[in-house]
CSV table of C-alpha atoms in Angstrom, one decimal:
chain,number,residue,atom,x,y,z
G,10,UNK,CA,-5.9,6.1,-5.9
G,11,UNK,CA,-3.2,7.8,-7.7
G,12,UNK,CA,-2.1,7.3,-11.7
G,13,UNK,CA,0.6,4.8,-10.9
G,14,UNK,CA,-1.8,2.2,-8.4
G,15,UNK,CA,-4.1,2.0,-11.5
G,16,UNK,CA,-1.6,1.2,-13.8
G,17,UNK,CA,-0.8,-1.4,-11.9
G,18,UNK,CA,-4.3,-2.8,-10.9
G,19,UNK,CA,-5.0,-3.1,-14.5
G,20,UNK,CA,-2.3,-5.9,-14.8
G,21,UNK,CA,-4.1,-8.0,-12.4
G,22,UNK,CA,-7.2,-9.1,-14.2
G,23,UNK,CA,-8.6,-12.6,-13.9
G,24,UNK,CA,-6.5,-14.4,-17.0
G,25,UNK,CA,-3.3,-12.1,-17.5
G,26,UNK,CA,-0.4,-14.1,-18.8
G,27,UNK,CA,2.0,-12.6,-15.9
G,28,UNK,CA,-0.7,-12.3,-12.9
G,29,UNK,CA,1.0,-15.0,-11.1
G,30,UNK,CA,-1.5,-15.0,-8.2
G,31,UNK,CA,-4.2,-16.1,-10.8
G,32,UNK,CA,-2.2,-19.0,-12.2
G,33,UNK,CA,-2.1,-20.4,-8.2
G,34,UNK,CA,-5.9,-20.0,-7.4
G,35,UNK,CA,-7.0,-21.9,-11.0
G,36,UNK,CA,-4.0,-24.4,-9.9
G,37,UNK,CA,-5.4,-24.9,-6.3
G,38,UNK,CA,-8.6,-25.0,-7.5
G,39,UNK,CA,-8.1,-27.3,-10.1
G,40,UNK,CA,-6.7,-30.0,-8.1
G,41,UNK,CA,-9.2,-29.2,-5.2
G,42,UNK,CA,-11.7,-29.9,-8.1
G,43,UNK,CA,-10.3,-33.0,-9.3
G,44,UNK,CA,-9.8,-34.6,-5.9
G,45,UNK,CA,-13.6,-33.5,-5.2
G,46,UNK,CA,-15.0,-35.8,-8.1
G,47,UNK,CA,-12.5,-38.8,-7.2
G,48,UNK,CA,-13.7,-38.8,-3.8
G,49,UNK,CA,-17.3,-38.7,-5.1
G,50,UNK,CA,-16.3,-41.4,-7.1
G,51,UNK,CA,-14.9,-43.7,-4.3
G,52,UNK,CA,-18.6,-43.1,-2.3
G,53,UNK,CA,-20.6,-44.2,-5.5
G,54,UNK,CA,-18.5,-47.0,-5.8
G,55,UNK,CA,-19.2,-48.2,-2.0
G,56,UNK,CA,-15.3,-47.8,-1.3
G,57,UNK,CA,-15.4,-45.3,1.1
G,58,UNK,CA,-14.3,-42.1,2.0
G,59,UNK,CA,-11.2,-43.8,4.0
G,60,UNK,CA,-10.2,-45.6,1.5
G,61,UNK,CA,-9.7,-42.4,-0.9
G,62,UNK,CA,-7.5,-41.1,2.4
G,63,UNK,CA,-5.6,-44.2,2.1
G,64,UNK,CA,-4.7,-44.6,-1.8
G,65,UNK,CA,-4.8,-40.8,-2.7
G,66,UNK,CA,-4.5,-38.5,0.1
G,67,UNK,CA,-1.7,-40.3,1.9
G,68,UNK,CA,0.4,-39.6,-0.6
G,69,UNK,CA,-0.1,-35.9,-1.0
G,70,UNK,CA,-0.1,-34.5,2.3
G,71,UNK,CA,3.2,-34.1,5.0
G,72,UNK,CA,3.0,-37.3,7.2
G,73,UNK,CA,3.2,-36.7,10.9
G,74,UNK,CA,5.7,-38.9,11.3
G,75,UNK,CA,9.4,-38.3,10.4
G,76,UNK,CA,10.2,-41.2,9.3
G,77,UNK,CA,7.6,-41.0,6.8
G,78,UNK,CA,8.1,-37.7,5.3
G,79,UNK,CA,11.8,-38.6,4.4
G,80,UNK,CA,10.0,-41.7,2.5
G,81,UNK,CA,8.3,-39.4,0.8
G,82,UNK,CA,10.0,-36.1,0.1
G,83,UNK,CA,8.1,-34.4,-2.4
G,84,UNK,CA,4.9,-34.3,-0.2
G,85,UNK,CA,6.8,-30.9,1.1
G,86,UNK,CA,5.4,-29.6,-2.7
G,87,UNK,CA,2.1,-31.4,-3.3
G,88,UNK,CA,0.8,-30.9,0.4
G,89,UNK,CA,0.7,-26.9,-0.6
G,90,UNK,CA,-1.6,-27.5,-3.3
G,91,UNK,CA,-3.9,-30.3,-2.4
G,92,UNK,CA,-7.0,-29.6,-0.4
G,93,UNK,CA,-9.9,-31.3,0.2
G,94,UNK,CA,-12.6,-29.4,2.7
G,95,UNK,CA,-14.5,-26.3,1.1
G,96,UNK,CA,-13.6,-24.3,4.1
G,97,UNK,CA,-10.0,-25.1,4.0
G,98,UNK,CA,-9.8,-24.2,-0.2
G,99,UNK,CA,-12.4,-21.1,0.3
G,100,UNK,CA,-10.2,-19.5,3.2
G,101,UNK,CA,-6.8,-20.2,1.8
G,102,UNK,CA,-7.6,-19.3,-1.6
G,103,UNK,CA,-9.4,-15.5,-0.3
G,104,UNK,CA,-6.4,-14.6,1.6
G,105,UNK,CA,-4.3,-15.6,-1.2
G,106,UNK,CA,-5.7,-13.0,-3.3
G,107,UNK,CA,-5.9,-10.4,-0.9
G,108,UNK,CA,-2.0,-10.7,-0.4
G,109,UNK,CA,-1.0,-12.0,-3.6
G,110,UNK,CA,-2.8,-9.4,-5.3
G,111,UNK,CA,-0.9,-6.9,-2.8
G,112,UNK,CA,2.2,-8.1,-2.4
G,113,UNK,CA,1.7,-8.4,-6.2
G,114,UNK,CA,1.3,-4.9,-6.9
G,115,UNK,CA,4.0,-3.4,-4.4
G,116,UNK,CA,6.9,-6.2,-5.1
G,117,UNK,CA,6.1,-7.8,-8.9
G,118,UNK,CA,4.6,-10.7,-10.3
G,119,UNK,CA,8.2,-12.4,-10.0
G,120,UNK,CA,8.1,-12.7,-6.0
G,121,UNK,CA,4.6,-14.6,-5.9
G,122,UNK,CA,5.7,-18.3,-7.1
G,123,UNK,CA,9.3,-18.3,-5.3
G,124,UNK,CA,7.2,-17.1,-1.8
G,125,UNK,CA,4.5,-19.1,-2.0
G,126,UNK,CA,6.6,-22.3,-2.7
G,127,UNK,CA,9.7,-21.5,-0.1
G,128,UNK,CA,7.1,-20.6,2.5
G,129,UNK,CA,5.0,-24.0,2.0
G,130,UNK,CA,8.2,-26.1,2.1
G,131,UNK,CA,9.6,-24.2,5.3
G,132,UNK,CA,6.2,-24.4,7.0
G,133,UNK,CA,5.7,-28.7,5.9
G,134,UNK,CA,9.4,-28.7,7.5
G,135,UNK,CA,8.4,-27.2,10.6
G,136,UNK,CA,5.4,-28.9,10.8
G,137,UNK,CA,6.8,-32.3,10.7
G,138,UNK,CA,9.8,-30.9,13.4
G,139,UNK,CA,6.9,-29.9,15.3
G,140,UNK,CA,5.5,-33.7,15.8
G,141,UNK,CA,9.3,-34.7,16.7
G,142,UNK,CA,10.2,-32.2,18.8
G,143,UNK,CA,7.1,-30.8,20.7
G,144,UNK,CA,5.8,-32.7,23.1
G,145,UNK,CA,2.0,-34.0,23.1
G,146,UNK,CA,2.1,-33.0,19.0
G,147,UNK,CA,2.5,-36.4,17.7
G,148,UNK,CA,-0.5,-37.7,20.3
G,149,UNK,CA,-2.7,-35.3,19.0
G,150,UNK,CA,-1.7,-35.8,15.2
G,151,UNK,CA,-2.0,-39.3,15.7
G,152,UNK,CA,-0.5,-40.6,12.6
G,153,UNK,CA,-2.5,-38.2,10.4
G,154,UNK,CA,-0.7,-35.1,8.4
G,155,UNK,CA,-1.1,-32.0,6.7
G,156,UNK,CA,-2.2,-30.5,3.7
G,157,UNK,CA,-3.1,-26.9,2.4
G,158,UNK,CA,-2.1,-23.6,1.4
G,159,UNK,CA,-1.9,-22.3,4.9
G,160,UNK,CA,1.7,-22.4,5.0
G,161,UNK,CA,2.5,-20.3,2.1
G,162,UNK,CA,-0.1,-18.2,2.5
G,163,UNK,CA,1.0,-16.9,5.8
G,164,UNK,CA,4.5,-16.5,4.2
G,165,UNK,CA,2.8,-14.1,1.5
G,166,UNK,CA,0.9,-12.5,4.4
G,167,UNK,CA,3.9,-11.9,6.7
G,168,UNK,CA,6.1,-11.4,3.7
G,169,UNK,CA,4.1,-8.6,1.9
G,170,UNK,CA,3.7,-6.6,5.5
G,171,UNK,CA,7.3,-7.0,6.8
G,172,UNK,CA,8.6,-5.5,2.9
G,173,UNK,CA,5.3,-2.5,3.1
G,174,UNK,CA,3.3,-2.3,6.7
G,175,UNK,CA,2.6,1.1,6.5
G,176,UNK,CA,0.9,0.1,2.8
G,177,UNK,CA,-3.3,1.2,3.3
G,178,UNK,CA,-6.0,-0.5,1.3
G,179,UNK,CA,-8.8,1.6,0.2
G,180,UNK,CA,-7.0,5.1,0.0
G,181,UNK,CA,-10.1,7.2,-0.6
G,182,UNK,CA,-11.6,5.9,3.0
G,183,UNK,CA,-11.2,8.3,5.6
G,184,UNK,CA,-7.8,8.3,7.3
G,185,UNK,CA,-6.1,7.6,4.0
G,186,UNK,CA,-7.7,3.5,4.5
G,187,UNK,CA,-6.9,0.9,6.0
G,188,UNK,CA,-3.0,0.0,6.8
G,189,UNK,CA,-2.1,-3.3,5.8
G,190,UNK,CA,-0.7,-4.4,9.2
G,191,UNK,CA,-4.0,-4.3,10.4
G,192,UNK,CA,-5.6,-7.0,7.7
G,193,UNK,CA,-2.4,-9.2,8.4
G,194,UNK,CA,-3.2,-8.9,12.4
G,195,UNK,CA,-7.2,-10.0,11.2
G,196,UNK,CA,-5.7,-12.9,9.6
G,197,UNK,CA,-3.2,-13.7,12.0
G,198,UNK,CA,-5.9,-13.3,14.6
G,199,UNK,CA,-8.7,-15.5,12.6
G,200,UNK,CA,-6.2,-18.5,11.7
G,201,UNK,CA,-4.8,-19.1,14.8
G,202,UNK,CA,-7.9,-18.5,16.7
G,203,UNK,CA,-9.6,-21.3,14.3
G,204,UNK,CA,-6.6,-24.1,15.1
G,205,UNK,CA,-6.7,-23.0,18.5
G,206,UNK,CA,-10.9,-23.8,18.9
G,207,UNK,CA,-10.5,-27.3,16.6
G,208,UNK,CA,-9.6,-30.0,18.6
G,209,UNK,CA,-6.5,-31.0,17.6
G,210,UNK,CA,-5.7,-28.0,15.8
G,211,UNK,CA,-2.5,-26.9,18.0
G,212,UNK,CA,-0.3,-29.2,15.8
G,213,UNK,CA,-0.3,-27.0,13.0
G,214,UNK,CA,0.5,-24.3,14.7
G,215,UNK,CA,4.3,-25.1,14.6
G,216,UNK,CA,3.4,-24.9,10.3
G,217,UNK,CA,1.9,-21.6,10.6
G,218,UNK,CA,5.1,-20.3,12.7
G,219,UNK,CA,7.5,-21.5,10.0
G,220,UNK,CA,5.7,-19.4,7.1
G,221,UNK,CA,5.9,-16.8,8.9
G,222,UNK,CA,9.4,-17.0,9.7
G,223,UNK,CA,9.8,-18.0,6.3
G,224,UNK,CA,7.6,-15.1,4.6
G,225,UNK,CA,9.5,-12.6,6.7
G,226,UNK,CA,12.7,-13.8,6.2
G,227,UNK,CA,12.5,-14.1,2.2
G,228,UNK,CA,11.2,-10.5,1.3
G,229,UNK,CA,13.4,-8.8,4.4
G,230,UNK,CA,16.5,-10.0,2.2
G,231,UNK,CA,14.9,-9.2,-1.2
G,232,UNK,CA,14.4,-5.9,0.4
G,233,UNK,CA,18.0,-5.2,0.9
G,234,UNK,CA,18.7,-6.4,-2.9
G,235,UNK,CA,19.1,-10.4,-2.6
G,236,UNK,CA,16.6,-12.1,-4.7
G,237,UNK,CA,16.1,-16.0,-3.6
G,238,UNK,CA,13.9,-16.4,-6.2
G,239,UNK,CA,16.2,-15.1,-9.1
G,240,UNK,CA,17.5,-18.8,-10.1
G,241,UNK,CA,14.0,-20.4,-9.6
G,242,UNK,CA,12.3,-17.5,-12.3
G,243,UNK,CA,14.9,-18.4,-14.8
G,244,UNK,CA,14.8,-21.8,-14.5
G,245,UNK,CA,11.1,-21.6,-14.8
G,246,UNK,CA,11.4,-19.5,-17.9
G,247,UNK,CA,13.7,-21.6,-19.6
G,248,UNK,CA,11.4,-24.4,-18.8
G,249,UNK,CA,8.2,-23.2,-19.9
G,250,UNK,CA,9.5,-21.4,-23.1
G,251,UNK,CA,11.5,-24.8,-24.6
G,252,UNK,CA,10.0,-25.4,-27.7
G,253,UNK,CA,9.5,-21.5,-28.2
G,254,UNK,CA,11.6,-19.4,-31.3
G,255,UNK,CA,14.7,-18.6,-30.1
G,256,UNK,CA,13.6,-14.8,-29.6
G,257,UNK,CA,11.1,-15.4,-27.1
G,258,UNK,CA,13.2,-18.1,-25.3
G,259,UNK,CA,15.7,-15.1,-23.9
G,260,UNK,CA,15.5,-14.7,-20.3
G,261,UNK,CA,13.8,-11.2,-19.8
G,262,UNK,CA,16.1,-8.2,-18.2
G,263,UNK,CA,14.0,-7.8,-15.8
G,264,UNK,CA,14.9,-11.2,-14.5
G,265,UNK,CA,18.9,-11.0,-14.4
G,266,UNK,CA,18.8,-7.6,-12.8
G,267,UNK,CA,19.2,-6.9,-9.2
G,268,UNK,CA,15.6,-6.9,-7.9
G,269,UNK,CA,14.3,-3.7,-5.7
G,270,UNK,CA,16.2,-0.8,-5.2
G,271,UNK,CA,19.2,-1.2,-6.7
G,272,UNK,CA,19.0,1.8,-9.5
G,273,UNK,CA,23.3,2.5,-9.8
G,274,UNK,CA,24.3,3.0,-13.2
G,275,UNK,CA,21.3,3.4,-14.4
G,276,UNK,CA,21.1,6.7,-17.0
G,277,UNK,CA,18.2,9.2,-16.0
G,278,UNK,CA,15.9,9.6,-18.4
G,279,UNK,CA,15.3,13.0,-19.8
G,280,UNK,CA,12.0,14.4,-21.9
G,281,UNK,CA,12.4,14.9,-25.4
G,282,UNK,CA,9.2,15.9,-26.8
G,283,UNK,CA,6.5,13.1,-26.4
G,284,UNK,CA,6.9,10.1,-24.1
G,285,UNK,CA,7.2,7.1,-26.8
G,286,UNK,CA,5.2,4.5,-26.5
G,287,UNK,CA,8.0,2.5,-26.3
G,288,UNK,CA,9.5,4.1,-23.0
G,289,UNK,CA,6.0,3.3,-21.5
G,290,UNK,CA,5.9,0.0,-22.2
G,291,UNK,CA,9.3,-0.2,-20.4
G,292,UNK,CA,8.1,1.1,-17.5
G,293,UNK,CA,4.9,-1.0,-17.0
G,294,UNK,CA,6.9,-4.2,-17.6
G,295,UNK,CA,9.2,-3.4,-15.0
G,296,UNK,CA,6.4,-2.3,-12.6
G,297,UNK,CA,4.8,-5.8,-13.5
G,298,UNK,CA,8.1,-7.9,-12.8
G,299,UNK,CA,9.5,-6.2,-9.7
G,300,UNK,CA,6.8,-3.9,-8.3
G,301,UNK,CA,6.1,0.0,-8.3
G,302,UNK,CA,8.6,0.3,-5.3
G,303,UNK,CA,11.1,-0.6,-8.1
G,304,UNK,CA,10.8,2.5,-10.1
G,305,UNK,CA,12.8,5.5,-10.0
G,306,UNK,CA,11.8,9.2,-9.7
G,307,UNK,CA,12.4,9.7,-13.2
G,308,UNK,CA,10.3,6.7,-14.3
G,309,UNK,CA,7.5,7.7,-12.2
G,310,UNK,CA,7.7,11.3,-13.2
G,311,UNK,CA,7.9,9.9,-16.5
G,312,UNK,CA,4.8,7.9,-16.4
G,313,UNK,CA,2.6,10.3,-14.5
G,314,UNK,CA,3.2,12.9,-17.4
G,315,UNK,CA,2.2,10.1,-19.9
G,316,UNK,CA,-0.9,9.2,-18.1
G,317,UNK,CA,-1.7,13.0,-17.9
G,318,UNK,CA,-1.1,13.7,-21.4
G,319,UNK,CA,-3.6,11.0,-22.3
G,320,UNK,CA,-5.9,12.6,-20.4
């Protein structure tokens, strides 16, 4: 694995403040944990598993019926993070890091929140379209829903291999590894299989098409230099940084400049003596935000001379 890929590995350790695939597995897991307990709660009580389905659950996942989801809109947001079987959290949340952490280290850590919520809304929209416009869907649905990661996880699955297919895991394997398209086509292969085997499962099929179309749709334009999620990472900066100093409360560079390949104007950057420290740091914060596809010759050059120096 070359100089730049560990560099850029080294950002994605379990608890790093810009490792947004992290922050989504401790906040899937964290509601999947606090559901678990309040359903364990409603069986020592004696009210019953339904019951939790009724007063909780309903309210979280996509209803089935149309009529329904436009009563309640926001379960398009809170279907994508609530889960409730093992299986359902264990799968979602394992191919989340496998493409998060991929998509992650091609793309930058500002692509993972804007996918992963675009694709879930798209694929709870197309899910519901499904039971109004298929036929037999609503039958086999009867009058339940949906909820899970599966929507945006296919969109982070589809998205990363539309923007890098020819990317290979495990370099060092013979061959040069494993090419990504080939993990997506195992995924793609396993999920569907598994809603095509569980009865009932067909109905979210129409989900799973619309995070893929989704997934594909969103980093295809951010690879031609439109950024979707541009106004959503602002906002969410601004947000979270509120009550900061002034100083830390301005919205990075990296997040008002045009996203992947877009280098015009942009000086070269010539040698003089050592590479500051400074310059690196540069580097590896743009690498974080937007990806190592991102950087130009001269700031790879620039960074592989730094690393060798070190060494």
């Amino acid at each position: 694995m070359h100089t730049l890929e560990k560099e850029k590995l080294s950002g994605l350790s379990l608890g790093a403040g810009k490792n947004m695939v992290t922050q989504l597995l401790v906040i899937n897991l964290t509601i999947y944990i606090f559901l678990f307990f309040t359903l364990v709660i409603y069986k020592m009580e004696d009210v019953g598993e339904p019951r939790f389905y009724q007063d909780i659950i309903s309210y979280l996942r996509v209803p089935s019926s149309p009529a329904e989801a436009l009563a309640r809109p926001w379960t398009l947001l809170s279907a994508m993070f609530t889960h409730v079987q093992v299986v359902s959290i264990f799968s979602n949340m394992v191919w989340l890091w496998v493409f998060g952490s991929i998509l992650q280290h091609l793309a930058g850590y500002l692509r993972i929140v804007p996918l992963y919520l675009f694709g879930g809304i798209i694929s709870n929209i197309f899910f519901v379209l499904g039971m109004q416009f298929i036929p037999g869907l609503q039958a086999l649905s009867a009058g339940g829903g949906f909820m899970g990661a599966a929507g945006s996880v296919m969109a982070i699955a589809v998205g990363v291999t539309v923007f890098a297919p020819g990317y290979r895991i495990f370099p060092l394997l013979a061959g040069g590894g494993i090419p990504l398209w080939i993990i997506t086509a195992i995924y793609l292969g396993l999920t569907i299989g598994t809603h095509l085997t569980t009865p009932g499962g067909a109905v979210f099929l129409p989900m799973l098409a619309g995070g893929a179309i989704a997934g594909a749709i969103y980093m295809w334009q951010w690879k031609k230099g439109n950024d979707w999620g541009s106004g959503f990472n602002r906002i969410a900066f601004k947000l979270s940084h509120m009550f900061h100093p002034p100083a830390q409360a301005t919205v990075p560079a990296e997040m008002l400049k045009s996203s992947h390949g877009d280098h015009h104007g942009e000086p070269p950057y010539k040698k003089v003596g050592k590479v500051s420290e400074q310059r690196i740091n540069e580097i590896l914060e743009k690498i974080s935000a937007n990806g190592i596809t991102s950087l130009t010759a001269d700031e790879r050059e620039t960074l592989l001379r730094a690393s060798k120096s070190e060494n």
